[in-house]
mmCIF file of C-alpha atoms in Angstrom:
data_model
loop_
_atom_site.group_PDB
_atom_site.id
_atom_site.type_symbol
_atom_site.label_atom_id
_atom_site.label_comp_id
_atom_site.label_asym_id
_atom_site.label_seq_id
_atom_site.Cartn_x
_atom_site.Cartn_y
_atom_site.Cartn_z
ATOM 1 C CA LYS X 1 -151.685 63.267 47.489
ATOM 2 C CA ASN X 2 -149.279 64.359 49.878
ATOM 3 C CA GLN X 3 -147.295 67.134 48.598
ATOM 4 C CA VAL X 4 -144.906 70.144 49.313
ATOM 5 C CA GLU X 5 -144.218 72.683 47.198
ATOM 6 C CA GLN X 6 -141.692 75.336 47.691
ATOM 7 C CA SER X 7 -141.219 79.207 46.383
ATOM 8 C CA PRO X 8 -139.844 80.553 44.651
ATOM 9 C CA GLN X 9 -137.337 78.058 43.111
ATOM 10 C CA SER X 10 -134.802 80.298 43.123
ATOM 11 C CA LEU X 11 -133.437 83.626 44.882
ATOM 12 C CA ILE X 12 -130.912 86.022 44.558
ATOM 13 C CA ILE X 13 -130.209 88.673 47.355
ATOM 14 C CA LEU X 14 -127.443 90.772 48.458
ATOM 15 C CA GLU X 15 -125.873 90.891 51.192
ATOM 16 C CA GLY X 16 -127.648 91.907 54.072
ATOM 17 C CA LYS X 17 -130.610 91.974 52.869
ATOM 18 C CA ASN X 18 -133.668 89.813 54.472
ATOM 19 C CA CYS X 19 -135.528 87.301 52.868
ATOM 20 C CA THR X 20 -138.410 84.771 53.197
ATOM 21 C CA LEU X 21 -139.015 81.789 51.572
ATOM 22 C CA GLN X 22 -142.310 79.886 50.919
ATOM 23 C CA CYS X 23 -143.572 76.540 51.723
ATOM 24 C CA ASN X 24 -147.276 74.669 50.895
ATOM 25 C CA TYR X 25 -148.104 71.519 52.149
ATOM 26 C CA THR X 26 -151.137 69.239 51.650
ATOM 27 C CA VAL X 27 -150.300 66.612 53.840
ATOM 28 C CA SER X 28 -152.582 65.450 56.304
ATOM 29 C CA PRO X 29 -152.111 63.809 59.124
ATOM 30 C CA PHE X 30 -149.478 66.204 59.974
ATOM 31 C CA SER X 31 -146.615 65.527 62.780
ATOM 32 C CA ASN X 32 -144.288 68.426 62.146
ATOM 33 C CA LEU X 33 -142.406 70.388 59.853
ATOM 34 C CA ARG X 34 -138.916 70.998 59.662
ATOM 35 C CA TRP X 35 -136.867 73.268 57.159
ATOM 36 C CA TYR X 36 -133.596 71.933 55.826
ATOM 37 C CA LYS X 37 -130.679 73.834 55.034
ATOM 38 C CA GLN X 38 -128.218 72.290 52.179
ATOM 39 C CA ASP X 39 -125.153 73.403 51.431
ATOM 40 C CA THR X 40 -123.691 72.090 47.694
ATOM 41 C CA GLY X 41 -122.182 68.738 47.931
ATOM 42 C CA ARG X 42 -123.273 68.224 51.401
ATOM 43 C CA GLY X 43 -125.915 66.741 52.805
ATOM 44 C CA PRO X 44 -129.131 68.453 54.292
ATOM 45 C CA VAL X 45 -128.981 69.981 57.895
ATOM 46 C CA SER X 46 -131.922 70.561 60.249
ATOM 47 C CA LEU X 47 -132.673 74.186 61.227
ATOM 48 C CA THR X 48 -136.196 74.161 62.806
ATOM 49 C CA ILE X 49 -138.816 71.836 63.393
ATOM 50 C CA MET X 50 -142.241 72.668 64.505
ATOM 51 C CA THR X 51 -145.448 70.771 65.820
ATOM 52 C CA PHE X 52 -149.040 71.533 64.894
ATOM 53 C CA SER X 53 -149.071 73.781 67.644
ATOM 54 C CA GLU X 54 -146.295 75.858 67.340
ATOM 55 C CA ASN X 55 -146.330 79.418 65.230
ATOM 56 C CA THR X 56 -142.659 80.219 65.013
ATOM 57 C CA LYS X 57 -139.744 78.852 65.869
ATOM 58 C CA SER X 58 -136.336 80.540 65.710
ATOM 59 C CA ASN X 59 -132.440 79.320 65.098
ATOM 60 C CA GLY X 60 -130.148 82.655 64.901
ATOM 61 C CA ARG X 61 -131.185 84.757 61.724
ATOM 62 C CA TYR X 62 -133.667 81.813 60.968
ATOM 63 C CA THR X 63 -136.940 82.124 61.557
ATOM 64 C CA ALA X 64 -139.521 79.777 60.538
ATOM 65 C CA THR X 65 -143.169 80.316 61.170
ATOM 66 C CA LEU X 66 -146.165 77.968 60.737
ATOM 67 C CA ASP X 67 -150.046 78.350 60.129
ATOM 68 C CA ALA X 68 -151.332 74.862 60.244
ATOM 69 C CA ASP X 69 -155.014 75.828 58.994
ATOM 70 C CA THR X 70 -153.638 77.327 55.664
ATOM 71 C CA LYS X 71 -151.075 74.436 55.810
ATOM 72 C CA GLN X 72 -148.633 77.076 55.085
ATOM 73 C CA SER X 73 -144.950 77.531 56.778
ATOM 74 C CA SER X 74 -142.416 79.972 55.854
ATOM 75 C CA LEU X 75 -138.498 80.775 56.756
ATOM 76 C CA HIS X 76 -137.317 84.328 57.420
ATOM 77 C CA ILE X 77 -133.354 85.034 57.123
ATOM 78 C CA THR X 78 -132.416 88.112 58.554
ATOM 79 C CA ALA X 79 -129.659 89.792 57.738
ATOM 80 C CA SER X 80 -128.017 87.416 54.857
ATOM 81 C CA GLN X 81 -124.563 86.351 54.813
ATOM 82 C CA LEU X 82 -122.538 84.808 52.430
ATOM 83 C CA SER X 83 -122.820 81.816 53.576
ATOM 84 C CA ASP X 84 -126.192 81.426 53.393
ATOM 85 C CA SER X 85 -125.905 80.440 49.831
ATOM 86 C CA ALA X 86 -127.528 77.459 50.263
ATOM 87 C CA SER X 87 -130.830 75.214 49.067
ATOM 88 C CA TYR X 88 -133.286 75.512 51.512
ATOM 89 C CA ILE X 89 -135.998 72.269 52.149
ATOM 90 C CA CYS X 90 -138.760 72.067 53.580
ATOM 91 C CA VAL X 91 -140.262 68.789 55.258
ATOM 92 C CA VAL X 92 -143.262 67.375 56.863
ATOM 93 C CA SER X 93 -143.459 64.608 58.844
ATOM 94 C CA PHE X 94 -146.704 62.428 58.841
ATOM 95 C CA PRO X 95 -147.782 58.911 61.059
ATOM 96 C CA VAL X 96 -147.779 56.113 58.955
ATOM 97 C CA PHE X 97 -150.225 53.967 60.881
ATOM 98 C CA SER X 98 -149.689 50.341 59.211
ATOM 99 C CA GLY X 99 -146.145 50.774 60.124
ATOM 100 C CA GLY X 100 -146.138 52.896 63.619
ATOM 101 C CA TYR X 101 -143.720 55.725 62.455
ATOM 102 C CA ASN X 102 -143.831 58.401 61.020
ATOM 103 C CA LYS X 103 -142.623 59.060 57.189
ATOM 104 C CA LEU X 104 -140.979 62.281 55.523
ATOM 105 C CA ILE X 105 -142.220 64.341 52.741
ATOM 106 C CA PHE X 106 -139.741 66.541 51.124
ATOM 107 C CA GLY X 107 -140.055 69.699 48.976
ATOM 108 C CA ALA X 108 -137.876 70.253 45.836
ATOM 109 C CA GLY X 109 -135.817 73.428 47.981
ATOM 110 C CA THR X 110 -135.273 76.840 47.252
ATOM 111 C CA ARG X 111 -131.786 77.590 45.952
ATOM 112 C CA LEU X 112 -130.664 80.813 47.565
ATOM 113 C CA ALA X 113 -127.741 83.022 46.657
ATOM 114 C CA VAL X 114 -125.990 85.881 48.266
ATOM 115 C CA HIS X 115 -124.346 87.948 46.311
ATOM 116 C CA PRO X 116 -121.639 90.623 47.843
ATOM 117 C CA GLU W 1 -119.389 67.125 60.326
ATOM 118 C CA THR W 2 -122.961 65.086 60.794
ATOM 119 C CA GLY W 3 -121.249 61.829 62.159
ATOM 120 C CA VAL W 4 -122.085 60.566 59.165
ATOM 121 C CA THR W 5 -119.879 59.276 56.219
ATOM 122 C CA GLN W 6 -120.047 58.046 52.850
ATOM 123 C CA THR W 7 -117.845 56.622 50.425
ATOM 124 C CA PRO W 8 -116.902 57.807 47.982
ATOM 125 C CA ARG W 9 -117.806 61.217 47.301
ATOM 126 C CA HIS W 10 -117.807 61.120 43.306
ATOM 127 C CA LEU W 11 -118.299 58.113 41.245
ATOM 128 C CA VAL W 12 -118.659 57.929 37.163
ATOM 129 C CA MET W 13 -119.529 54.075 36.177
ATOM 130 C CA GLY W 14 -120.361 52.338 33.258
ATOM 131 C CA MET W 15 -123.875 51.014 32.263
ATOM 132 C CA THR W 16 -122.214 47.490 32.808
ATOM 133 C CA ASN W 17 -120.542 48.009 35.571
ATOM 134 C CA LYS W 18 -121.004 47.322 39.371
ATOM 135 C CA LYS W 19 -120.006 49.274 42.195
ATOM 136 C CA SER W 20 -120.852 49.669 45.612
ATOM 137 C CA LEU W 21 -121.496 53.120 47.915
ATOM 138 C CA LYS W 22 -120.970 52.704 51.679
ATOM 139 C CA CYS W 23 -122.114 54.820 54.236
ATOM 140 C CA GLU W 24 -120.942 54.681 57.814
ATOM 141 C CA GLN W 25 -122.527 56.408 61.172
ATOM 142 C CA HIS W 26 -120.808 57.077 64.587
ATOM 143 C CA LEU W 27 -123.879 58.019 66.394
ATOM 144 C CA GLY W 28 -125.068 54.916 67.784
ATOM 145 C CA HIS W 29 -128.094 54.941 65.638
ATOM 146 C CA ASN W 30 -130.831 52.629 64.938
ATOM 147 C CA ALA W 31 -132.622 53.527 61.607
ATOM 148 C CA MET W 32 -130.453 54.018 58.289
ATOM 149 C CA TYR W 33 -132.045 55.160 55.239
ATOM 150 C CA TRP W 34 -130.740 55.786 51.647
ATOM 151 C CA TYR W 35 -132.489 58.308 49.570
ATOM 152 C CA LYS W 36 -131.661 59.878 45.661
ATOM 153 C CA GLN W 37 -131.756 63.278 44.901
ATOM 154 C CA SER W 38 -131.796 64.234 41.482
ATOM 155 C CA ALA W 39 -131.652 68.169 40.184
ATOM 156 C CA LYS W 40 -134.548 70.354 41.034
ATOM 157 C CA LYS W 41 -136.090 67.413 42.478
ATOM 158 C CA PRO W 42 -137.265 66.212 46.121
ATOM 159 C CA LEU W 43 -135.374 63.748 47.826
ATOM 160 C CA GLU W 44 -136.767 59.997 47.217
ATOM 161 C CA LEU W 45 -136.789 57.918 49.606
ATOM 162 C CA MET W 46 -135.179 54.675 48.625
ATOM 163 C CA PHE W 47 -134.840 52.223 51.418
ATOM 164 C CA VAL W 48 -135.424 52.501 55.283
ATOM 165 C CA TYR W 49 -133.254 49.949 57.697
ATOM 166 C CA SER W 50 -134.477 49.649 61.473
ATOM 167 C CA LEU W 51 -131.931 47.351 63.734
ATOM 168 C CA GLU W 52 -130.279 46.093 60.726
ATOM 169 C CA GLU W 53 -133.757 44.840 59.306
ATOM 170 C CA ARG W 54 -135.470 46.821 55.914
ATOM 171 C CA VAL W 55 -138.800 48.480 56.813
ATOM 172 C CA GLU W 56 -139.610 49.950 53.779
ATOM 173 C CA ASN W 57 -138.595 49.428 49.604
ATOM 174 C CA ASN W 58 -140.126 52.031 47.901
ATOM 175 C CA SER W 59 -140.487 50.440 44.288
ATOM 176 C CA VAL W 60 -136.879 50.817 43.921
ATOM 177 C CA PRO W 61 -135.360 48.907 40.454
ATOM 178 C CA SER W 62 -133.799 46.045 41.703
ATOM 179 C CA ARG W 63 -130.273 47.673 39.863
ATOM 180 C CA PHE W 64 -130.044 49.014 43.259
ATOM 181 C CA SER W 65 -129.602 46.261 45.685
ATOM 182 C CA PRO W 66 -129.194 47.448 49.622
ATOM 183 C CA GLU W 67 -127.204 45.652 52.597
ATOM 184 C CA CYS W 68 -127.277 46.394 56.358
ATOM 185 C CA PRO W 69 -124.273 44.368 58.117
ATOM 186 C CA ASN W 70 -124.931 45.691 61.176
ATOM 187 C CA SER W 71 -126.469 48.885 62.481
ATOM 188 C CA SER W 72 -123.481 51.145 61.735
ATOM 189 C CA HIS W 73 -122.761 50.436 58.161
ATOM 190 C CA LEU W 74 -125.479 50.800 54.967
ATOM 191 C CA PHE W 75 -124.458 49.785 51.502
ATOM 192 C CA LEU W 76 -125.889 50.275 48.402
ATOM 193 C CA HIS W 77 -125.168 47.709 45.153
ATOM 194 C CA LEU W 78 -125.515 48.990 42.058
ATOM 195 C CA HIS W 79 -125.014 47.316 38.857
ATOM 196 C CA THR W 80 -126.243 47.805 35.139
ATOM 197 C CA LEU W 81 -127.673 51.469 36.015
ATOM 198 C CA GLN W 82 -129.319 53.870 33.280
ATOM 199 C CA PRO W 83 -127.672 56.995 32.667
ATOM 200 C CA GLU W 84 -131.065 58.515 34.382
ATOM 201 C CA ASP W 85 -129.727 57.298 37.328
ATOM 202 C CA SER W 86 -126.833 59.700 38.192
ATOM 203 C CA ALA W 87 -127.936 61.755 41.061
ATOM 204 C CA LEU W 88 -126.693 62.460 44.755
ATOM 205 C CA TYR W 89 -127.127 59.569 46.857
ATOM 206 C CA LEU W 90 -128.023 60.239 50.304
ATOM 207 C CA CYS W 91 -127.177 58.015 53.230
ATOM 208 C CA ALA W 92 -129.139 59.080 56.492
ATOM 209 C CA SER W 93 -129.351 57.886 59.793
ATOM 210 C CA SER W 94 -131.786 58.368 63.137
ATOM 211 C CA GLN W 95 -132.327 57.298 66.492
ATOM 212 C CA ASP W 96 -135.243 55.189 65.662
ATOM 213 C CA PRO W 97 -137.333 54.594 62.327
ATOM 214 C CA GLY W 98 -139.748 57.316 63.292
ATOM 215 C CA THR W 99 -141.677 56.369 66.288
ATOM 216 C CA ASP W 100 -141.088 59.781 67.577
ATOM 217 C CA PRO W 101 -142.860 62.294 65.671
ATOM 218 C CA SER W 102 -140.058 64.570 66.334
ATOM 219 C CA TYR W 103 -137.008 62.042 65.186
ATOM 220 C CA GLU W 104 -133.688 63.692 63.705
ATOM 221 C CA GLN W 105 -132.477 62.697 60.382
ATOM 222 C CA TYR W 106 -129.095 63.438 60.172
ATOM 223 C CA PHE W 107 -127.719 62.901 56.753
ATOM 224 C CA GLY W 108 -124.340 61.978 55.350
ATOM 225 C CA PRO W 109 -122.415 64.474 52.137
ATOM 226 C CA GLY W 110 -123.710 62.488 49.559
ATOM 227 C CA THR W 111 -121.998 60.468 46.287
ATOM 228 C CA ARG W 112 -122.066 62.057 43.223
ATOM 229 C CA LEU W 113 -123.179 59.410 40.978
ATOM 230 C CA THR W 114 -122.358 59.469 37.157
ATOM 231 C CA VAL W 115 -123.768 56.986 35.064
ATOM 232 C CA THR W 116 -121.967 56.980 31.096
#
């Protein structure tokens, strides 16, 4: 069964600290992996997208890593800011051959709170 | 703003009411989606429209009825809902429905629905 599991479920850190969020997936075959940020009361916004051949991708203070062999990804946030408080969602895309398109499987997200 | 708007932002309805959610995208995209997001659960894909034609219906109860009159507008008609239908309903759009694996979905802010 295609699944995306994220940990931890929630996390509290102090402003300025770093943190790492984890994502494990069982999706196969695999097209790409994305990380989204969802602020409270907003829709998700894409942070990074990686294919199986990419090991790391950065977007400012956000760095995503991917190990396609172990089917694990992480999102590292450096020098956290209060505005980083949000849910971070891991999303894996896989091809649906009968439909000729790619489908997204969403994780439940990690809720991050950055405190002053 | 992502270019995808949703109205209303909040909706409270009784189980016997009929209401509609509206989504509009200003991005010139050809595909539109409805998702349901319940607390602490992954986003659930409900419907996919490509060029105004429904291409996916994920076993959604008939009390949810989508309508896509053109590529810029998407509606979700609601009737005789249950309290467990209370959730955040997100609309998204993309250039195509996923034939390109790297396709990006742009989400609206969502409608927070409460069924009493």
